[in-house]
mmCIF file of C-alpha atoms and ligand atoms in Angstrom:
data_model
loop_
_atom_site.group_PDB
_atom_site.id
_atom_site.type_symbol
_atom_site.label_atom_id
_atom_site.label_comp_id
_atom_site.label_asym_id
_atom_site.label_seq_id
_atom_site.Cartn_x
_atom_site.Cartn_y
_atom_site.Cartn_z
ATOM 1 C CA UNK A 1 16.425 -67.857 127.850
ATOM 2 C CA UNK A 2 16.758 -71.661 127.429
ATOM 3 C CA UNK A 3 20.455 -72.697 127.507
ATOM 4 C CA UNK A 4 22.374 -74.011 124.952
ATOM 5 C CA UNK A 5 23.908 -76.941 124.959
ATOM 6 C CA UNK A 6 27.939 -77.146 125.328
ATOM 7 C CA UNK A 7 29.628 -75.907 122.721
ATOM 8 C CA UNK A 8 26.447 -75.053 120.653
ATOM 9 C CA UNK A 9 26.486 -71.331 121.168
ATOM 10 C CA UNK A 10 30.059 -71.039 120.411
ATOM 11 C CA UNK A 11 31.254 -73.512 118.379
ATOM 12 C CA UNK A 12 32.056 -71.291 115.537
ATOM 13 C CA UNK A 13 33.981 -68.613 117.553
ATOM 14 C CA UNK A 14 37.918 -69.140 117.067
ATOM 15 C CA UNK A 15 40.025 -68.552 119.948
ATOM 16 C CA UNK A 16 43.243 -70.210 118.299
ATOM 17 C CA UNK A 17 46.154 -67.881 119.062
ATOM 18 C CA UNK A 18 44.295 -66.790 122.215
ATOM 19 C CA UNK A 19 45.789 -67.825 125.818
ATOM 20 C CA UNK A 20 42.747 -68.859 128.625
ATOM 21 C CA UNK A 21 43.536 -69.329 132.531
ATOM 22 C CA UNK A 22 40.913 -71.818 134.311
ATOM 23 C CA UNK A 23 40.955 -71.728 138.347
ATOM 24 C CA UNK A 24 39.867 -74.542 139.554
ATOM 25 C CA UNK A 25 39.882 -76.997 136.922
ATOM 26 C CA UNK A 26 40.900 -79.962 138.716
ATOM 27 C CA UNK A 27 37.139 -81.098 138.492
ATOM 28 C CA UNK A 28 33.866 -79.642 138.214
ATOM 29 C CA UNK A 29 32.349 -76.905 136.176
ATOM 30 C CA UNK A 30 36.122 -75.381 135.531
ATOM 31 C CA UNK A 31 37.468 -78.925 134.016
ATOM 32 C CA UNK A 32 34.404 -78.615 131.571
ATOM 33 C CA UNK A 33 35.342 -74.870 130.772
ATOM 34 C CA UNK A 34 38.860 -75.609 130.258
ATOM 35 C CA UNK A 35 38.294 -78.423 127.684
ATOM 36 C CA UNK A 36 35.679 -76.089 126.303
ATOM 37 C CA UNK A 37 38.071 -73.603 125.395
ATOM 38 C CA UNK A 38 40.503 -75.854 124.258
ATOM 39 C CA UNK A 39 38.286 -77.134 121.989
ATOM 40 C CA UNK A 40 37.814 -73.273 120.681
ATOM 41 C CA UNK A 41 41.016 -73.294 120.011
ATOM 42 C CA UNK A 42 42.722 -71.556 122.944
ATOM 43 C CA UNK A 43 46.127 -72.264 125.019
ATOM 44 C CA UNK A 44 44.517 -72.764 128.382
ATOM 45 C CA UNK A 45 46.465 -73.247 131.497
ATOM 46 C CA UNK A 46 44.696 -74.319 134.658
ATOM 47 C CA UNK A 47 44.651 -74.139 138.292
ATOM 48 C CA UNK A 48 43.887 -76.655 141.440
ATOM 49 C CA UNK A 49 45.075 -78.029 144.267
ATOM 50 C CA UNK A 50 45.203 -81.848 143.232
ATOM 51 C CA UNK A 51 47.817 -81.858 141.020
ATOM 52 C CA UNK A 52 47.530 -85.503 139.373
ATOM 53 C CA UNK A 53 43.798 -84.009 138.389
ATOM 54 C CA UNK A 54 45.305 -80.911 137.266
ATOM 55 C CA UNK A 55 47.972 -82.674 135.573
ATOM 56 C CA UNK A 56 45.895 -85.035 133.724
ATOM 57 C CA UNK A 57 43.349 -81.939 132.904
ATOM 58 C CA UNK A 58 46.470 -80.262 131.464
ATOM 59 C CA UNK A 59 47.582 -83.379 129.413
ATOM 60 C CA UNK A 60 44.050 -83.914 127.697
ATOM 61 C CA UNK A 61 44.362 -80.473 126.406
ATOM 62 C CA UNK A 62 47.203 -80.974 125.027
ATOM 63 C CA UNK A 63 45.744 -84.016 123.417
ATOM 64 C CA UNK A 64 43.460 -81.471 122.134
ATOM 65 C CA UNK A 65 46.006 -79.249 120.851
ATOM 66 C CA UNK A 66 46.771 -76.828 123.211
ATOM 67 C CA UNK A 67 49.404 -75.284 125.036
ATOM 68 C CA UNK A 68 48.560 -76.474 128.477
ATOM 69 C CA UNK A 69 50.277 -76.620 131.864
ATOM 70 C CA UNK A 70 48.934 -76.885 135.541
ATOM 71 C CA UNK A 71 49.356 -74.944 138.472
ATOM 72 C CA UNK A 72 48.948 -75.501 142.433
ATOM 73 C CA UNK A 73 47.840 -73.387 144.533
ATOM 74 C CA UNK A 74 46.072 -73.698 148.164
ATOM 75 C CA UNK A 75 43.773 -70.244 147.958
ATOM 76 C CA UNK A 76 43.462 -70.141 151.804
ATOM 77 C CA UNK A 77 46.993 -69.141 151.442
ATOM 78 C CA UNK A 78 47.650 -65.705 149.868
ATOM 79 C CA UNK A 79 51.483 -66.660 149.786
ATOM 80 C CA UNK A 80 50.541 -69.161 147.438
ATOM 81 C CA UNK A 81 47.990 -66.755 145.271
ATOM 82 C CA UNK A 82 51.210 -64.937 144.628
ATOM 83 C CA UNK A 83 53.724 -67.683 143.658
ATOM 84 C CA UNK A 84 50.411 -68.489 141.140
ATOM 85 C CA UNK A 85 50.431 -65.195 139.766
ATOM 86 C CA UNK A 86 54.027 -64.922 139.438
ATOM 87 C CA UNK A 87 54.787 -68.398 137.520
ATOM 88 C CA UNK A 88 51.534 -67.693 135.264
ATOM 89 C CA UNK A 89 53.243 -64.269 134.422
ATOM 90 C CA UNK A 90 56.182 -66.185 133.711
ATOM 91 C CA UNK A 91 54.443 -68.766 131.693
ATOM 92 C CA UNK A 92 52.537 -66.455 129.671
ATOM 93 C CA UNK A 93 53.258 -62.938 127.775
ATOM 94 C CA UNK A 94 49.443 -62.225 127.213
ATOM 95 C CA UNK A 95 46.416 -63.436 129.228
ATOM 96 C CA UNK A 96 43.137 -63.335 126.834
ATOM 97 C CA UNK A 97 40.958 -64.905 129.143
ATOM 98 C CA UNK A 98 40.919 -65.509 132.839
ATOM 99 C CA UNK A 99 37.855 -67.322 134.672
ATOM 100 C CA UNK A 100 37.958 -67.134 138.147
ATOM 101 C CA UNK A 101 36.090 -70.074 139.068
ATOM 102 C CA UNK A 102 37.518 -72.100 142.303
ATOM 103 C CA UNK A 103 35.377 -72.194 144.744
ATOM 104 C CA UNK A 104 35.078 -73.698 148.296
ATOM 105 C CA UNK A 105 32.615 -74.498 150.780
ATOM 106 C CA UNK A 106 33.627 -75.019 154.145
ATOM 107 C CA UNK A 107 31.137 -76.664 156.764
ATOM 108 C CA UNK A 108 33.514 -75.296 160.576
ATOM 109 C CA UNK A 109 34.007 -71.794 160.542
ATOM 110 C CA UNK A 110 38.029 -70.890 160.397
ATOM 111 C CA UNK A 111 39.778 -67.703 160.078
ATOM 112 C CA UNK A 112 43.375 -67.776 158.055
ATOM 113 C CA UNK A 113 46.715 -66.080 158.802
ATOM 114 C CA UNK A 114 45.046 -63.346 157.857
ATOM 115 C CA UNK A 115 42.514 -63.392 160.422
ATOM 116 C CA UNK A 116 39.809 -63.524 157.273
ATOM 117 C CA UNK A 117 36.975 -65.980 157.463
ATOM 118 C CA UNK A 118 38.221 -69.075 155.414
ATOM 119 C CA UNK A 119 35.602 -69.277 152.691
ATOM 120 C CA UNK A 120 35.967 -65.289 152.145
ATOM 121 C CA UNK A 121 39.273 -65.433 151.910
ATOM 122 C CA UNK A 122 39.190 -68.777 149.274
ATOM 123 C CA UNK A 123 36.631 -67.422 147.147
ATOM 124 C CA UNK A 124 37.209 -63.892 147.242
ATOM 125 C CA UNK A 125 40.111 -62.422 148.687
ATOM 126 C CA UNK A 126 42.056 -65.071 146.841
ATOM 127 C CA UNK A 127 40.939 -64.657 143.155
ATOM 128 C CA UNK A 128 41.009 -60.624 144.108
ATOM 129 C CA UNK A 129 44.597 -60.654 143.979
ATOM 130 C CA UNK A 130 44.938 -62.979 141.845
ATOM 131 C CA UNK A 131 43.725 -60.789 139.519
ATOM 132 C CA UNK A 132 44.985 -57.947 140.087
ATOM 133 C CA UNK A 133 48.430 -59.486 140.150
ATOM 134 C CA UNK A 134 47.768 -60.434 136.634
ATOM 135 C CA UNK A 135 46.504 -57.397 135.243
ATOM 136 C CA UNK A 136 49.714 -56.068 133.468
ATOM 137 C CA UNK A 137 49.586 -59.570 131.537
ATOM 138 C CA UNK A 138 45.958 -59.562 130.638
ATOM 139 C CA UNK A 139 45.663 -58.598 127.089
ATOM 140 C CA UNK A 140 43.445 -55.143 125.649
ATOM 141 C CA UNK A 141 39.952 -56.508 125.123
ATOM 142 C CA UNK A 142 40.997 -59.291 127.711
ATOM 143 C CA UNK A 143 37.791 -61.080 129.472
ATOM 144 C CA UNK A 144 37.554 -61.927 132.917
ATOM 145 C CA UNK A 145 34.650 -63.935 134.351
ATOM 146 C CA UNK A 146 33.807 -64.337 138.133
ATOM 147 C CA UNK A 147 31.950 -67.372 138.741
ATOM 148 C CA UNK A 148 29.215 -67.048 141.132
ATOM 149 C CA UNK A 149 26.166 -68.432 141.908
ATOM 150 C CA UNK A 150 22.508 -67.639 142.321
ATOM 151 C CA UNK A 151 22.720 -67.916 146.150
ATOM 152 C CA UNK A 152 24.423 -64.740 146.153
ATOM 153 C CA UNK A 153 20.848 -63.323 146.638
ATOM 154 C CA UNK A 154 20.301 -64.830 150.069
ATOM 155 C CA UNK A 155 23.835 -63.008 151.386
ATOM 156 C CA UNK A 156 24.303 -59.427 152.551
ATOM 157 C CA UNK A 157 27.290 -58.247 153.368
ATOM 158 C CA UNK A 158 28.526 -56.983 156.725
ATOM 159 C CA UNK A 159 32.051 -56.625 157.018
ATOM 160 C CA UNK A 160 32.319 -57.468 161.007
ATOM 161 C CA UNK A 161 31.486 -61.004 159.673
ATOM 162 C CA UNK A 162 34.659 -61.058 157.622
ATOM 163 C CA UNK A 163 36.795 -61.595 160.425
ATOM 164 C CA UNK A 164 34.742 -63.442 163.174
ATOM 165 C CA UNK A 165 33.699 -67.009 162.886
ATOM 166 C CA UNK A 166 31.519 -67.435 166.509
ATOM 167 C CA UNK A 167 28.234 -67.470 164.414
ATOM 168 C CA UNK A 168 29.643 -69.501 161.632
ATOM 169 C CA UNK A 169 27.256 -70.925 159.092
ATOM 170 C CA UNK A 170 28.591 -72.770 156.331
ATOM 171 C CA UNK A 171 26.257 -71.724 154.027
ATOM 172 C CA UNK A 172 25.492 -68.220 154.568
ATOM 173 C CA UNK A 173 29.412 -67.557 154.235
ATOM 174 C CA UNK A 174 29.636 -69.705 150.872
ATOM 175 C CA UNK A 175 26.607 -67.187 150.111
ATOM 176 C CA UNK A 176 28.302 -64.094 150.974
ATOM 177 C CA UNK A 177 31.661 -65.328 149.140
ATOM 178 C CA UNK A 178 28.895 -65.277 146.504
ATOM 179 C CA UNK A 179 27.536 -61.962 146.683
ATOM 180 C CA UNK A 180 31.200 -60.610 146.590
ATOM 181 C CA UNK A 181 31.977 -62.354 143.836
ATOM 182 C CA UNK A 182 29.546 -59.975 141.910
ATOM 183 C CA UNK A 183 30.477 -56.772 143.375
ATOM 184 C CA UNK A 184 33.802 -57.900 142.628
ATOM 185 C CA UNK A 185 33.471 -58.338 138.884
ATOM 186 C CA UNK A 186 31.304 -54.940 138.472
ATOM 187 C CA UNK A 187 33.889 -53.186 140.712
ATOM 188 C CA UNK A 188 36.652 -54.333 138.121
ATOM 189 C CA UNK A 189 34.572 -53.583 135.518
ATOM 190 C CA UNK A 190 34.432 -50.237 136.546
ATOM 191 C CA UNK A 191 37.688 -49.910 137.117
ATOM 192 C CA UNK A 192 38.861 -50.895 133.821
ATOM 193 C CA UNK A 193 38.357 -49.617 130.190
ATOM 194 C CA UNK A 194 40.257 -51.935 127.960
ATOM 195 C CA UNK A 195 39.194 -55.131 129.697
ATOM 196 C CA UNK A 196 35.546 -56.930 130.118
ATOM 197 C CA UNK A 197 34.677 -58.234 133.449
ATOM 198 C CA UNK A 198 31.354 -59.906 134.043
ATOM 199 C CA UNK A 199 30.008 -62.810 136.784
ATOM 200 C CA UNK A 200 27.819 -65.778 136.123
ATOM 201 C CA UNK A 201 25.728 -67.939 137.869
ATOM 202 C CA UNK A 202 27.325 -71.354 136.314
ATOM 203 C CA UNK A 203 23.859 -73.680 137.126
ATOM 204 C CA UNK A 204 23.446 -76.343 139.981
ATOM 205 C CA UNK A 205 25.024 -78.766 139.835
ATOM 206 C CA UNK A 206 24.873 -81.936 142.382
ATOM 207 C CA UNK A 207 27.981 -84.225 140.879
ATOM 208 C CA UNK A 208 30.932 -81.760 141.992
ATOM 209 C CA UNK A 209 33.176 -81.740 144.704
ATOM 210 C CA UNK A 210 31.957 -77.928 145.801
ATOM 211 C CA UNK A 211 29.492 -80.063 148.259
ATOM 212 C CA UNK A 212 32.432 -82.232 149.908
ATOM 213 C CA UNK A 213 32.276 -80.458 152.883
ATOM 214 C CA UNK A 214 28.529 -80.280 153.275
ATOM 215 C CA UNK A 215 26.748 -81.964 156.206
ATOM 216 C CA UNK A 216 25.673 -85.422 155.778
ATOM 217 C CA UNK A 217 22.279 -85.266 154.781
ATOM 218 C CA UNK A 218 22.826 -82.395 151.735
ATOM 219 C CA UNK A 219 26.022 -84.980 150.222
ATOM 220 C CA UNK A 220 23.002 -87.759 150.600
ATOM 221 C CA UNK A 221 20.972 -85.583 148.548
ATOM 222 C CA UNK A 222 23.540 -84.445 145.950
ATOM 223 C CA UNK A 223 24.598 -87.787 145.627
ATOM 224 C CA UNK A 224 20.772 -88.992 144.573
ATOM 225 C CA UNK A 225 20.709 -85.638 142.454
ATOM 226 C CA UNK A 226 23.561 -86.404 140.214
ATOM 227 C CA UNK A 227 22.516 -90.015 139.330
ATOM 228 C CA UNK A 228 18.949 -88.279 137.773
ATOM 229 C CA UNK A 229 19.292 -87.386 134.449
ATOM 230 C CA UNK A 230 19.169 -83.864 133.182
ATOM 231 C CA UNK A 231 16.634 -83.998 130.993
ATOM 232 C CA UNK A 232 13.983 -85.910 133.962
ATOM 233 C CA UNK A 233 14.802 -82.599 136.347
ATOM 234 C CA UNK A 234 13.463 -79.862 133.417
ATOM 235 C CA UNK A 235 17.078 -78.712 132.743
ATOM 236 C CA UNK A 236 16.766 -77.566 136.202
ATOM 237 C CA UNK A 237 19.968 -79.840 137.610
ATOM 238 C CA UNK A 238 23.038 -79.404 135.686
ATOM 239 C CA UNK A 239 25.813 -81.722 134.805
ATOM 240 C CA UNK A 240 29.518 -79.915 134.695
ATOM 241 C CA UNK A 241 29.841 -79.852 131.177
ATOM 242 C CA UNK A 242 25.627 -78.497 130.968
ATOM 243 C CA UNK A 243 26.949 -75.810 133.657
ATOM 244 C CA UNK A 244 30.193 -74.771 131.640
ATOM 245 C CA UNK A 245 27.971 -73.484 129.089
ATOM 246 C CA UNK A 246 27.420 -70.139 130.312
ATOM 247 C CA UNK A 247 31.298 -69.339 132.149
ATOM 248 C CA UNK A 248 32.533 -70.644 128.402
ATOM 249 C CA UNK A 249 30.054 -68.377 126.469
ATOM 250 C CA UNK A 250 31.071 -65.444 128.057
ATOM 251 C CA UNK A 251 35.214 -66.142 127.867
ATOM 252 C CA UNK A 252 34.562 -66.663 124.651
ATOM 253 C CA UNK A 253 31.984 -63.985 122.972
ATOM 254 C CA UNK A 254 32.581 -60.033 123.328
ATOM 255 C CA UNK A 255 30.093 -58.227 125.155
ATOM 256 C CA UNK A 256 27.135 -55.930 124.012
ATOM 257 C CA UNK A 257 27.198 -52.448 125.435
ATOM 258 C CA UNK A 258 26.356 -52.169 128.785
ATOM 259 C CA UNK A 259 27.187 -55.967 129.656
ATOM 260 C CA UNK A 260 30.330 -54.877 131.035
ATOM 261 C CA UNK A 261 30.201 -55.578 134.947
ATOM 262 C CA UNK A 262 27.268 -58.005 134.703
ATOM 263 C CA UNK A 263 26.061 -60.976 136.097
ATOM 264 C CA UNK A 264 25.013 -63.300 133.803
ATOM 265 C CA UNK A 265 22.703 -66.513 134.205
ATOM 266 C CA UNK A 266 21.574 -69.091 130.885
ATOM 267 C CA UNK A 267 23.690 -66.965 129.042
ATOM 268 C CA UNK A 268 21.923 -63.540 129.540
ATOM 269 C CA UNK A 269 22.662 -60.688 131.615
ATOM 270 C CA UNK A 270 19.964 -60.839 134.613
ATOM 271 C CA UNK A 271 19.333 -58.390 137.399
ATOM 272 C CA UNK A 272 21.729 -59.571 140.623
ATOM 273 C CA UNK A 273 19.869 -59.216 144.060
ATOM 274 C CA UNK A 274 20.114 -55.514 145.136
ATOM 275 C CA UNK A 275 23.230 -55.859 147.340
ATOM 276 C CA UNK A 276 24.777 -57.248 144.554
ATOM 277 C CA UNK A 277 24.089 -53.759 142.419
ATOM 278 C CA UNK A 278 25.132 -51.317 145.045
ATOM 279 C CA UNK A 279 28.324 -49.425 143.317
ATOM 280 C CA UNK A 280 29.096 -47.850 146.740
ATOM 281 C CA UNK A 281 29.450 -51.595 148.067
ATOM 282 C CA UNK A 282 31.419 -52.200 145.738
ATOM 283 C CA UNK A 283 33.761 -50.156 145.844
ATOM 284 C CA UNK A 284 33.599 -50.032 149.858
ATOM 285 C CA UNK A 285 34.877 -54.002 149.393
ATOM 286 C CA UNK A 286 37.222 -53.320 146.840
ATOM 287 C CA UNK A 287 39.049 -50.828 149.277
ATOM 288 C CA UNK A 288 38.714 -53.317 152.444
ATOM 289 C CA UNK A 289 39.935 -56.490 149.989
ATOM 290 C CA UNK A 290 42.959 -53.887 148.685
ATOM 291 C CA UNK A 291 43.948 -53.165 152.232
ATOM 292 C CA UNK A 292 43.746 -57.319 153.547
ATOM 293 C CA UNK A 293 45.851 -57.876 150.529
ATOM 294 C CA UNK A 294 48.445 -55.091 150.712
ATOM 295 C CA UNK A 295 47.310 -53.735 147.358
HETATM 296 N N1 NAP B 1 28.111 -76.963 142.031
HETATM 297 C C1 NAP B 1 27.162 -76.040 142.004
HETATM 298 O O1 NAP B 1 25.965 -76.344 142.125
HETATM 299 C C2 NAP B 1 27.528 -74.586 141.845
HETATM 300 C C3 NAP B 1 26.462 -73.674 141.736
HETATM 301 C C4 NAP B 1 26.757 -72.325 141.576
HETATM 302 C C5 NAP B 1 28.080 -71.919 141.519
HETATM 303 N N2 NAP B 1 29.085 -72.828 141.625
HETATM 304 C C6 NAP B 1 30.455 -72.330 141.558
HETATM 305 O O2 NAP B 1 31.132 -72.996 140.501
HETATM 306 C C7 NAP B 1 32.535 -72.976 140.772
HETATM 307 C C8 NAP B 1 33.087 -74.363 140.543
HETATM 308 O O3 NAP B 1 32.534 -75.220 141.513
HETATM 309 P P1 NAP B 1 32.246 -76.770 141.258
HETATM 310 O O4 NAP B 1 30.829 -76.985 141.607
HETATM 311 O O5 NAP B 1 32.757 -77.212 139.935
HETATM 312 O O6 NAP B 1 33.089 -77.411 142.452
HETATM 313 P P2 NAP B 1 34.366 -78.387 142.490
HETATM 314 O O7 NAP B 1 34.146 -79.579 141.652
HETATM 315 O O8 NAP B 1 34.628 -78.591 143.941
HETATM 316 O O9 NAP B 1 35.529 -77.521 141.856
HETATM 317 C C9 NAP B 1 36.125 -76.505 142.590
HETATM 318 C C10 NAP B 1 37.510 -76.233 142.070
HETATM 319 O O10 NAP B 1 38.097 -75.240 142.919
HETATM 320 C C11 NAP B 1 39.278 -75.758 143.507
HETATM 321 N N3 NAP B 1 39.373 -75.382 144.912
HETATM 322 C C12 NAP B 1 38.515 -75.708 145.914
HETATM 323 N N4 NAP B 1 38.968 -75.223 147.077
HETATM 324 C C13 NAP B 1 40.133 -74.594 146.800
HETATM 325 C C14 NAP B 1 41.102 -73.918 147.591
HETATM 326 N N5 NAP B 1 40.961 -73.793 148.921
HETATM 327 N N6 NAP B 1 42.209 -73.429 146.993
HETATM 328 C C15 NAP B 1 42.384 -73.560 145.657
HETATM 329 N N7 NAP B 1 41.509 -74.186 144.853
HETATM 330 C C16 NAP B 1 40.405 -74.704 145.425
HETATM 331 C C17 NAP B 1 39.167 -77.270 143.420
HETATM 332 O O11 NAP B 1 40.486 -77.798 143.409
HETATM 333 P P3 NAP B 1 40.850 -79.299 143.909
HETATM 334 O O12 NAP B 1 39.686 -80.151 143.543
HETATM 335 O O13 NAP B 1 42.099 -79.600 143.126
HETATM 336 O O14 NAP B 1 41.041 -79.224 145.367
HETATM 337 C C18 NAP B 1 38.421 -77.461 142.112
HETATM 338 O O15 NAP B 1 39.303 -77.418 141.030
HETATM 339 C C19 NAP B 1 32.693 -72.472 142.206
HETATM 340 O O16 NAP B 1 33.081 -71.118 142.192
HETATM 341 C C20 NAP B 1 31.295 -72.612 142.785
HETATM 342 O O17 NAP B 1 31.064 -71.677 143.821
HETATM 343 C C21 NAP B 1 28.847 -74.157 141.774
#
C-alpha cells in the first residue's frame, strides 16, 4: 500500500473532545504526531526530556487549539516513568489515545539501577509501565500504539542479554528493543478487551535525533540522507511529518476485526518477523518486564 500523505487519510476524522498522550515529542516522528492530532482536534499532552522543545511543542498546540502541556521524564529512570504516570493521571480524567513512541539508541553498552541493559530498559521496560500505570485512566475503546520499527526482524530475543552488556552492540539491542516493542503491543492486546493496542513501523527516517548516538560514519550518512528529497529516494526515506503518517492513522481510526495486536507498516497490518508473532514470547516477556518493574 502506497502511503498517504500527512493528514490525507485522516483529515476528516474528528478527535475534538478526545485527550492524546505523545512520548517523545520533543522532536522527530512524535513532534509530527502530536501536531497531527492536534490538528484532528484532540487535547494532546506530550513527553521528552528537553523541556524548552517540549515546551515549545506544547505551546504550538495550543496555538492550534488544544489543551496541551509537557512532561519530563528521563526513561532510563523508572522513578521518573512513575512521577510521569502519576502527574499525567493527575492532568487528565480520560486518556483516548496514548502513542508510545520515545525511543533511544545507545552506541556503549550500560546497564541501569536496575541492572537492565540501557536501551531495553528506555524503549521497553520504560513505556511497559508506563502503560500499565495508566491503564485505569485510558478510556473504553482507548488506542494505544507502540512505535517500532522494521529492524525488529533482525532481533531475537534471549533474555540473558537483558542484563549483560560484555557483547554490547548498539544496534542489535536498539533491534531487540524493537522486536519487544511488538510482542509488547500484541501481549496488551491480548490482555485487554475494551482497549486497541497495535505497533507500527513509523518509516526511516535520516533527519531525527534517534541516530545521535550512532558511530561516526552512519551520522555522516544520515546527515547526506536527510538533505535528499523524498520524492528523489522513491518514498523510500521519510521526513518526520511523511513518517507520522502511519503512528497518526492508527491513534486516530478504529480498527477492523482482527487488527487488534498488530503491527502495522504504510498504514496496513503486515506480517511481523516470526519472533515477533510468538504468543508464548509474549507473554514469557510480559511476565519477566512485570517482575523488573514490580508489577
Ligand atoms: N528515525 C527512524 O528512522 C526510525 C525508524 C523506525 C522507528 N523509529 C522509531 O520512531 C520513534 C521516534 O524516533 P525518532 O526517529 O523521531 O527519534 P528522535 O528524534 O530522537 O525522537 C525520540 C524522542 O524520544 C525521546 N527520548 C529519547 N531518549 C529518551 C530517554 N532516554 N528518555 C525519555 N525520552 C527519550 C526524545 O526526547 P529528547 O529529544 O527530549 O531527549 C525524543 O522526543 C522511536 O521509537 C524510534 O525507535 C525511528
Amino acid at each position: 500500500m502506497v502511503r498517504p500523505e500527512v493528514g490525507a487519510s485522516v483529515q476528516h476524522r474528528d478527535l475534538e473532545g478526545a485527550t492524546a498522550l505523545v512520548t517523545g515529542a520533543t522532536g522527530g516522528v512524535g513532534r509530527e504526531v502530536a501536531l497531527a492530532l492536534g490538528r484532528l482536534g484532540a487535547d494532546v499532552h506530550v513527553h521528552g526530556r528537553n523541556a524548552d522543545r517540549g515546551e515549545r511543542v506544547a505551546s504550538d498546540l495550543r496555538g492550534l487549539g488544544a489543551d496541551a502541556s509537557f512532561f519530563l521524564a528521563e526513561y532510563t529512570d523508572l522513578d521518573q516513568v512513575e512521577t510521569l504516570a502519576e502527574r499525567v493521571r493527575d492532568r487528565v480524567d480520560e486518556l483516548d489515545v496514548l502513542v508510545n513512541n520515545a525511543g533511544a539508541h545507545f552506541d556503549e553498552g550500560r546497564l541501569t539501577d536496575l541492572g537492565v541493559e540501557r536501551t531495553f530498559h528506555a524503549n521497553h521496560l520504560a513505556p511497559f509501565l508506563l502503560t500499565n500505570r495508566l491503564r485505569d485512566v485510558l478510556a473504553s475503546g482507548g488506542r494505544i500504539v507502540t512505535v517500532s520499527s522494521e529492524v525488529h526482524r533482525r532481533a531475537s530475543l534471549d533474555f540473558e542479554e537483558l542484563t549483560a552488556v560484555d557483547a554490547y552492540e548498539g544496534l542489535d539491542a536498539y533491534a531487540r528493543s524493537k522486536l519487544a516493542n511488538v510482542l509488547f503491543a500484541r501481549e496488551l492486546a491480548r490482555r485487554t478487551d475494551d482497549l486497541t493496542s497495535v505497533s507500527c513501523h513509523p518509516g526511516f527516517v535520516p533527519a531525527t535525533g534517534i541516530w545521535r548516538n550512532a558511530p561516526l560514519p552512519v551520522r555522516a550518512v544520515m546527515l547526506v540522507l536527510s538533505a535528499v528529497p523524498r520524492s528523489l529516494t522513491f518514498g523510500r526515506v521519510d521526513t518526520p511529518s511523511s513518517a507520522a503518517v502511519t503512528p497518526t492513522f492508527l491513534a486516530a481510526t478504529d480498527r477492523e476485526d482482527g487488527e487488534n495486536g498488530a503491527y502495522f507498516r504504510d498504514c496496513a497490518p503486515v506480517e511481523p518477523s516470526p519472533e515477533a508473532s510468538d504468543d508464548a514470547l509474549a507473554e514469557r516477556l510480559w511476565e519477566w518486564s512485570a517482575q523488573r518493574v514490580s508489577l
